[in-house]
Amino acid sequence: MSPKHAFAALLLTLAMALTACGGGGQDASSSDGDASGDGAFPVTIEHKYGKTEITSEPKKVVTLGLSDQDAVLALGVKPVGAVDWFKEDPYGKWPWTKDRWGDDKPEIVGERDEYNMEKVAELEPDVIIAQYSGMQKEQYEKLSKIAPVVAQPKDYPDYAAPWQEMSRRIGKALGKEAEMDKLIKDTDKKFAKVREEHPEFADETVIVADSFEPGVYSAFAKTDPKAIFFKELGFKLSDDVDKLVENNMNVAEFGSEKLDLLDSADRVVWVTSSEEANDRIKGEKLYQRLDVVKDGNDLFIPYQDPDIGAAFSFNTVLSIPYAVDETVPLLTADDK
């Protein structure tokens, strides 16, 4: 399997394994304990496994959430340790984080939800952050013997907290709440500007889809970060996709015989791993018969090279601005 195919397969595997991913801008103060100003320590943060107190400003940070490093980097802090999501050593690669990492790279301390406790301990972190994660209680208890652990929010299923909520909690843990609030507001304003400039988006329904092998297709539910990204751009999402989602997953998988699902939308946005995948999808005869295809309302966006699909798959305070800048021109080309 080529690196690009592996990249897409890992994304789909993760989507099938995770519970629904939420969206929206709920204020983190409702779940955080006593509020504190920037740099005002100690702070106490509530989470899935209780409460964690951070007594002083952390200098060495380990992130165990798949995309948590972005929010930490956004605040000018380089994590000393992080987990590997895509198995492609992306640190310093992604255009939205490249300049922030510079020549530094974090120690890889795990793969997705499997953590190397010894490596974490060797880094002697001041705080361990796990927001976009599926950390288990046993892992939390072991890691808490190393450093204070800010586990995933308690009011959402794992991998289901809004990016705004996770970002605010990270800002609080680092004593940079006001700075993070500004970043969130600026990002929300970027979405709002797109909705203002393109009110036509509100009249259109979109389905975000993928296909990493012949005859197998995936459509992302309303709870998936990729679908949420397009909703925040102003689009409506298809209810028909969610009707096919099973076991609280955030993706519906189906065969060629159900490709007519895509006609429940005005647009289909494919997030694909290669030109070969694009050609395979376009070559499917049942696909060619769809109205959304005949009307020319299908759009193919790569995960990588350029890294547009990866950006709205991460869906973080750092990656969203890049994703917006790269995606909107594709959506509005030829006034479509």
Short mmCIF file of C-alpha atoms in Angstrom, two decimals:
data_model
loop_
_atom_site.label_atom_id
_atom_site.label_comp_id
_atom_site.label_asym_id
_atom_site.label_seq_id
_atom_site.Cartn_x
_atom_site.Cartn_y
_atom_site.Cartn_z
CA MET A 1 0.00 0.00 0.00
CA SER A 2 1.41 3.41 -0.94
CA PRO A 3 1.92 6.08 1.76
CA LYS A 4 -1.03 8.05 0.45
CA HIS A 5 -3.31 5.01 0.51
CA ALA A 6 -2.07 4.19 4.00
CA PHE A 7 -2.85 7.75 5.07
CA ALA A 8 -6.47 7.50 3.86
CA ALA A 9 -6.94 4.01 5.25
CA LEU A 10 -5.77 5.16 8.66
CA LEU A 11 -8.22 8.04 8.58
CA LEU A 12 -11.10 5.71 7.78
CA THR A 13 -10.01 3.15 10.35
CA LEU A 14 -9.97 5.85 12.97
CA ALA A 15 -13.38 7.12 11.91
CA MET A 16 -14.90 3.65 12.12
CA ALA A 17 -13.35 3.05 15.52
CA LEU A 18 -14.32 6.29 17.17
CA THR A 19 -17.65 7.37 18.56
CA ALA A 20 -19.39 10.40 17.10
CA CYS A 21 -17.33 13.58 16.93
CA GLY A 22 -19.14 16.69 18.09
CA GLY A 23 -19.03 20.29 16.97
CA GLY A 24 -19.99 23.76 18.03
CA GLY A 25 -18.66 26.38 20.36
CA GLN A 26 -19.85 25.53 23.87
CA ASP A 27 -18.05 27.50 26.58
CA ALA A 28 -15.56 25.39 28.48
CA SER A 29 -16.26 27.18 31.76
CA SER A 30 -19.27 24.97 32.46
CA SER A 31 -17.06 21.90 32.77
CA ASP A 32 -13.83 23.37 34.07
CA GLY A 33 -13.94 24.11 37.79
CA ASP A 34 -12.96 27.49 39.16
CA ALA A 35 -12.06 29.96 36.44
CA SER A 36 -8.63 31.54 36.55
CA GLY A 37 -7.02 34.29 34.55
CA ASP A 38 -4.00 33.85 32.31
CA GLY A 39 -0.99 32.70 34.30
CA ALA A 40 -3.06 32.51 37.49
CA PHE A 41 -2.13 29.20 39.03
CA PRO A 42 -3.17 26.89 40.51
CA VAL A 43 -5.99 25.96 38.13
CA THR A 44 -8.37 23.04 38.40
CA ILE A 45 -9.84 21.34 35.35
CA GLU A 46 -12.65 18.79 35.46
CA HIS A 47 -12.57 15.89 33.03
CA LYS A 48 -13.82 12.38 32.40
CA TYR A 49 -11.90 10.89 35.31
CA GLY A 50 -12.27 13.60 37.92
CA LYS A 51 -10.37 16.82 38.53
CA THR A 52 -6.77 17.79 37.92
CA GLU A 53 -4.95 20.65 39.60
CA ILE A 54 -2.02 22.34 37.89
CA THR A 55 -0.06 24.33 40.43
CA SER A 56 2.30 26.31 38.21
CA GLU A 57 2.79 27.23 34.56
CA PRO A 58 3.85 24.10 32.64
CA LYS A 59 7.12 24.33 30.77
CA LYS A 60 7.31 20.77 29.43
CA VAL A 61 4.11 19.48 27.83
CA VAL A 62 3.26 16.04 26.51
CA THR A 63 0.16 15.75 24.30
CA LEU A 64 -1.60 12.40 23.91
CA GLY A 65 -4.63 13.53 21.90
CA LEU A 66 -4.29 12.94 18.17
CA SER A 67 -4.43 16.63 17.31
CA ASP A 68 -3.80 18.26 20.70
CA GLN A 69 -0.35 19.42 19.64
CA ASP A 70 -1.92 22.00 17.32
CA ALA A 71 -3.65 23.93 20.10
CA VAL A 72 -0.50 23.80 22.23
CA LEU A 73 1.61 25.08 19.34
CA ALA A 74 -0.91 27.84 18.73
CA LEU A 75 -0.02 29.18 22.16
CA GLY A 76 3.71 29.20 21.41
CA VAL A 77 4.54 26.03 23.30
CA LYS A 78 6.26 23.08 21.60
CA PRO A 79 5.24 19.74 23.12
CA VAL A 80 8.20 17.61 24.09
CA GLY A 81 6.18 14.46 23.40
CA ALA A 82 3.22 13.54 21.22
CA VAL A 83 1.51 10.52 19.69
CA ASP A 84 1.84 9.41 16.07
CA TRP A 85 -1.45 9.57 14.17
CA PHE A 86 -0.64 9.01 10.50
CA LYS A 87 2.64 7.06 10.74
CA GLU A 88 4.27 9.56 8.42
CA ASP A 89 6.25 11.62 10.91
CA PRO A 90 4.14 14.71 10.14
CA TYR A 91 5.70 16.99 12.76
CA GLY A 92 7.07 19.97 10.90
CA LYS A 93 5.43 18.80 7.68
CA TRP A 94 1.93 20.24 7.83
CA PRO A 95 1.82 23.78 6.43
CA TRP A 96 -0.16 25.08 9.39
CA THR A 97 2.43 23.88 11.92
CA LYS A 98 5.71 23.78 9.98
CA ASP A 99 6.95 27.20 11.07
CA ARG A 100 5.88 26.61 14.66
CA TRP A 101 7.87 23.41 15.03
CA GLY A 102 10.91 24.77 13.24
CA ASP A 103 13.75 22.27 13.57
CA ASP A 104 12.29 20.73 16.71
CA LYS A 105 10.32 17.51 16.82
CA PRO A 106 8.54 15.89 19.73
CA GLU A 107 9.44 12.49 21.07
CA ILE A 108 6.89 9.98 19.79
CA VAL A 109 5.39 8.46 22.93
CA GLY A 110 2.64 6.33 21.43
CA GLU A 111 0.40 5.48 18.52
CA ARG A 112 -3.15 6.77 18.78
CA ASP A 113 -4.46 5.47 22.14
CA GLU A 114 -1.51 3.22 22.95
CA TYR A 115 0.96 5.11 25.12
CA ASN A 116 4.56 4.27 26.03
CA MET A 117 4.52 5.10 29.73
CA GLU A 118 8.29 4.80 30.06
CA LYS A 119 8.95 7.32 27.30
CA VAL A 120 6.45 9.72 28.82
CA ALA A 121 8.14 9.41 32.20
CA GLU A 122 11.60 9.97 30.70
CA LEU A 123 10.46 13.33 29.34
CA GLU A 124 9.56 14.50 32.87
CA PRO A 125 6.56 16.58 31.71
CA ASP A 126 4.92 19.23 33.85
CA VAL A 127 1.52 18.38 32.38
CA ILE A 128 0.04 15.68 30.13
CA ILE A 129 -2.82 16.74 27.86
CA ALA A 130 -5.26 14.25 26.29
CA GLN A 131 -8.27 15.99 24.76
CA TYR A 132 -8.88 14.41 21.34
CA SER A 133 -8.25 10.96 22.72
CA GLY A 134 -9.77 7.73 23.96
CA MET A 135 -7.65 7.51 27.09
CA GLN A 136 -8.85 4.80 29.46
CA LYS A 137 -9.10 5.16 33.25
CA GLU A 138 -6.25 2.72 33.86
CA GLN A 139 -4.01 4.75 31.57
CA TYR A 140 -5.06 7.96 33.30
CA GLU A 141 -4.19 6.55 36.70
CA LYS A 142 -0.74 5.39 35.57
CA LEU A 143 0.04 8.65 33.82
CA SER A 144 -1.12 10.66 36.84
CA LYS A 145 1.81 9.20 38.76
CA ILE A 146 4.10 10.94 36.27
CA ALA A 147 2.46 14.36 36.00
CA PRO A 148 -0.94 16.09 36.20
CA VAL A 149 -3.16 14.72 33.42
CA VAL A 150 -5.90 16.75 31.72
CA ALA A 151 -8.05 13.96 30.31
CA GLN A 152 -10.82 14.29 27.74
CA PRO A 153 -13.94 16.34 28.60
CA LYS A 154 -16.53 14.51 30.67
CA ASP A 155 -19.63 15.87 28.94
CA TYR A 156 -18.93 14.27 25.56
CA PRO A 157 -18.12 10.79 24.27
CA ASP A 158 -14.47 10.21 23.46
CA TYR A 159 -13.41 12.14 20.35
CA ALA A 160 -16.69 14.05 20.45
CA ALA A 161 -15.85 17.35 22.14
CA PRO A 162 -15.99 20.47 19.92
CA TRP A 163 -12.64 21.84 18.86
CA GLN A 164 -13.50 25.07 20.68
CA GLU A 165 -14.05 23.20 23.95
CA MET A 166 -10.81 21.25 23.71
CA SER A 167 -8.86 24.38 22.77
CA ARG A 168 -10.19 26.34 25.75
CA ARG A 169 -9.25 23.58 28.15
CA ILE A 170 -5.74 23.45 26.72
CA GLY A 171 -5.50 27.22 27.05
CA LYS A 172 -6.49 27.01 30.69
CA ALA A 173 -4.03 24.19 31.42
CA LEU A 174 -1.20 26.34 30.04
CA GLY A 175 -2.33 29.52 31.76
CA LYS A 176 -3.16 31.20 28.45
CA GLU A 177 -6.96 31.40 28.47
CA ALA A 178 -7.27 34.90 27.05
CA GLU A 179 -4.82 34.16 24.25
CA MET A 180 -6.72 30.99 23.32
CA ASP A 181 -10.09 32.74 23.47
CA LYS A 182 -8.82 35.27 20.94
CA LEU A 183 -7.60 32.50 18.63
CA ILE A 184 -10.98 30.77 18.83
CA LYS A 185 -12.86 34.01 18.17
CA ASP A 186 -10.62 34.81 15.20
CA THR A 187 -11.24 31.33 13.77
CA ASP A 188 -14.99 31.61 14.29
CA LYS A 189 -14.90 35.01 12.57
CA LYS A 190 -13.17 33.41 9.60
CA PHE A 191 -16.06 30.96 9.25
CA ALA A 192 -18.56 33.80 9.70
CA LYS A 193 -16.91 35.81 6.93
CA VAL A 194 -17.27 32.88 4.52
CA ARG A 195 -20.96 32.52 5.41
CA GLU A 196 -21.47 36.25 4.88
CA GLU A 197 -19.68 36.29 1.54
CA HIS A 198 -21.35 33.08 0.32
CA PRO A 199 -24.94 33.02 1.56
CA GLU A 200 -25.69 30.55 -1.25
CA PHE A 201 -23.95 27.85 0.80
CA ALA A 202 -26.89 27.89 3.23
CA ASP A 203 -29.20 26.73 0.44
CA GLU A 204 -27.07 23.71 -0.42
CA THR A 205 -26.72 20.29 1.18
CA VAL A 206 -23.31 18.64 1.12
CA ILE A 207 -22.01 15.13 1.70
CA VAL A 208 -18.33 14.59 2.48
CA ALA A 209 -17.19 11.18 1.23
CA ASP A 210 -14.16 8.95 0.76
CA SER A 211 -13.30 5.65 -0.91
CA PHE A 212 -10.04 3.86 -0.18
CA GLU A 213 -10.74 0.59 -1.99
CA PRO A 214 -12.84 -0.50 -5.00
CA GLY A 215 -16.55 -0.87 -4.35
CA VAL A 216 -16.38 0.53 -0.81
CA TYR A 217 -17.52 4.07 -0.06
CA SER A 218 -17.79 6.15 3.07
CA ALA A 219 -19.91 9.18 3.88
CA PHE A 220 -19.13 11.16 7.01
CA ALA A 221 -21.88 11.76 9.55
CA LYS A 222 -22.82 15.14 10.98
CA THR A 223 -20.65 14.40 13.99
CA ASP A 224 -17.41 13.94 12.03
CA PRO A 225 -14.92 16.87 12.00
CA LYS A 226 -14.84 16.92 8.20
CA ALA A 227 -18.61 17.29 7.96
CA ILE A 228 -18.60 19.82 10.80
CA PHE A 229 -16.07 21.91 8.89
CA PHE A 230 -18.45 22.23 5.94
CA LYS A 231 -21.36 22.96 8.23
CA GLU A 232 -19.40 25.82 9.77
CA LEU A 233 -18.77 27.12 6.25
CA GLY A 234 -22.55 27.42 6.00
CA PHE A 235 -23.68 24.23 4.25
CA LYS A 236 -26.45 21.92 5.35
CA LEU A 237 -25.63 18.25 5.92
CA SER A 238 -27.61 15.30 4.59
CA ASP A 239 -29.83 13.53 7.11
CA ASP A 240 -29.74 10.42 4.92
CA VAL A 241 -26.09 9.78 5.77
CA ASP A 242 -26.79 9.57 9.48
CA LYS A 243 -29.55 7.04 8.87
CA LEU A 244 -26.89 4.59 7.64
CA VAL A 245 -24.50 5.16 10.54
CA GLU A 246 -24.31 2.20 12.91
CA ASN A 247 -23.20 1.81 16.53
CA ASN A 248 -22.66 5.52 17.17
CA MET A 249 -19.84 5.67 14.64
CA ASN A 250 -19.19 8.84 12.71
CA VAL A 251 -19.07 7.37 9.24
CA ALA A 252 -21.46 5.35 7.08
CA GLU A 253 -19.87 2.70 4.88
CA PHE A 254 -21.71 1.30 1.84
CA GLY A 255 -21.23 -0.43 -1.49
CA SER A 256 -21.74 0.70 -5.08
CA GLU A 257 -25.39 -0.33 -4.98
CA LYS A 258 -26.09 2.47 -2.50
CA LEU A 259 -24.27 5.24 -4.31
CA ASP A 260 -27.64 6.90 -4.92
CA LEU A 261 -27.30 8.11 -1.32
CA LEU A 262 -25.13 10.86 -2.77
CA ASP A 263 -28.10 12.25 -4.68
CA SER A 264 -29.59 13.33 -1.36
CA ALA A 265 -27.14 16.25 -1.50
CA ASP A 266 -26.61 19.19 -3.83
CA ARG A 267 -22.87 18.68 -3.63
CA VAL A 268 -20.51 15.81 -2.92
CA VAL A 269 -17.01 16.58 -1.66
CA TRP A 270 -14.61 13.67 -1.98
CA VAL A 271 -11.55 13.63 0.26
CA THR A 272 -9.22 11.22 -1.48
CA SER A 273 -5.71 9.84 -1.26
CA SER A 274 -4.65 9.84 -4.92
CA GLU A 275 -5.55 10.57 -8.52
CA GLU A 276 -5.95 6.81 -8.94
CA ALA A 277 -8.71 6.85 -6.33
CA ASN A 278 -10.38 9.77 -8.11
CA ASP A 279 -10.28 7.96 -11.46
CA ARG A 280 -11.65 4.78 -9.89
CA ILE A 281 -14.61 6.64 -8.39
CA LYS A 282 -15.31 8.56 -11.57
CA GLY A 283 -15.11 5.33 -13.59
CA GLU A 284 -17.88 3.61 -11.59
CA LYS A 285 -20.90 3.37 -13.95
CA LEU A 286 -23.46 3.68 -11.14
CA TYR A 287 -21.67 6.80 -9.98
CA GLN A 288 -21.78 8.32 -13.45
CA ARG A 289 -25.60 8.03 -13.44
CA LEU A 290 -26.06 10.21 -10.35
CA ASP A 291 -27.66 13.62 -10.82
CA VAL A 292 -25.08 15.27 -8.59
CA VAL A 293 -22.41 13.98 -10.99
CA LYS A 294 -24.27 14.86 -14.18
CA ASP A 295 -24.71 18.39 -12.84
CA GLY A 296 -20.99 18.66 -12.19
CA ASN A 297 -21.43 19.12 -8.45
CA ASP A 298 -18.85 16.63 -7.30
CA LEU A 299 -15.54 18.00 -6.05
CA PHE A 300 -12.35 16.02 -5.36
CA ILE A 301 -10.03 17.35 -2.65
CA PRO A 302 -6.77 15.58 -1.72
CA TYR A 303 -5.79 14.63 1.79
CA GLN A 304 -2.20 15.56 0.98
CA ASP A 305 -0.15 17.46 -1.60
CA PRO A 306 -1.68 19.94 -1.00
CA ASP A 307 -2.69 19.00 2.53
CA ILE A 308 -6.25 20.34 2.39
CA GLY A 309 -8.14 17.25 3.45
CA ALA A 310 -5.69 16.68 6.29
CA ALA A 311 -6.32 20.23 7.48
CA PHE A 312 -10.05 19.85 7.89
CA SER A 313 -9.60 16.31 9.21
CA PHE A 314 -7.48 17.75 12.03
CA ASN A 315 -10.04 20.56 12.40
CA THR A 316 -8.03 22.49 14.98
CA VAL A 317 -7.57 26.14 15.84
CA LEU A 318 -4.38 26.04 13.72
CA SER A 319 -5.49 23.91 10.77
CA ILE A 320 -8.91 25.48 10.17
CA PRO A 321 -7.68 28.83 8.79
CA TYR A 322 -5.48 27.00 6.29
CA ALA A 323 -8.35 24.67 5.38
CA VAL A 324 -10.72 27.59 4.82
CA ASP A 325 -8.27 29.48 2.62
CA GLU A 326 -7.61 26.42 0.48
CA THR A 327 -11.13 24.97 0.31
CA VAL A 328 -13.38 27.96 -0.38
CA PRO A 329 -11.76 28.80 -3.75
CA LEU A 330 -12.35 25.19 -4.83
CA LEU A 331 -16.01 25.41 -3.80
CA THR A 332 -16.56 28.68 -5.62
CA ALA A 333 -14.63 28.00 -8.83
CA ASP A 334 -16.72 28.79 -11.90
CA ASP A 335 -19.38 30.17 -9.56
CA LYS A 336 -20.33 26.67 -8.39
#
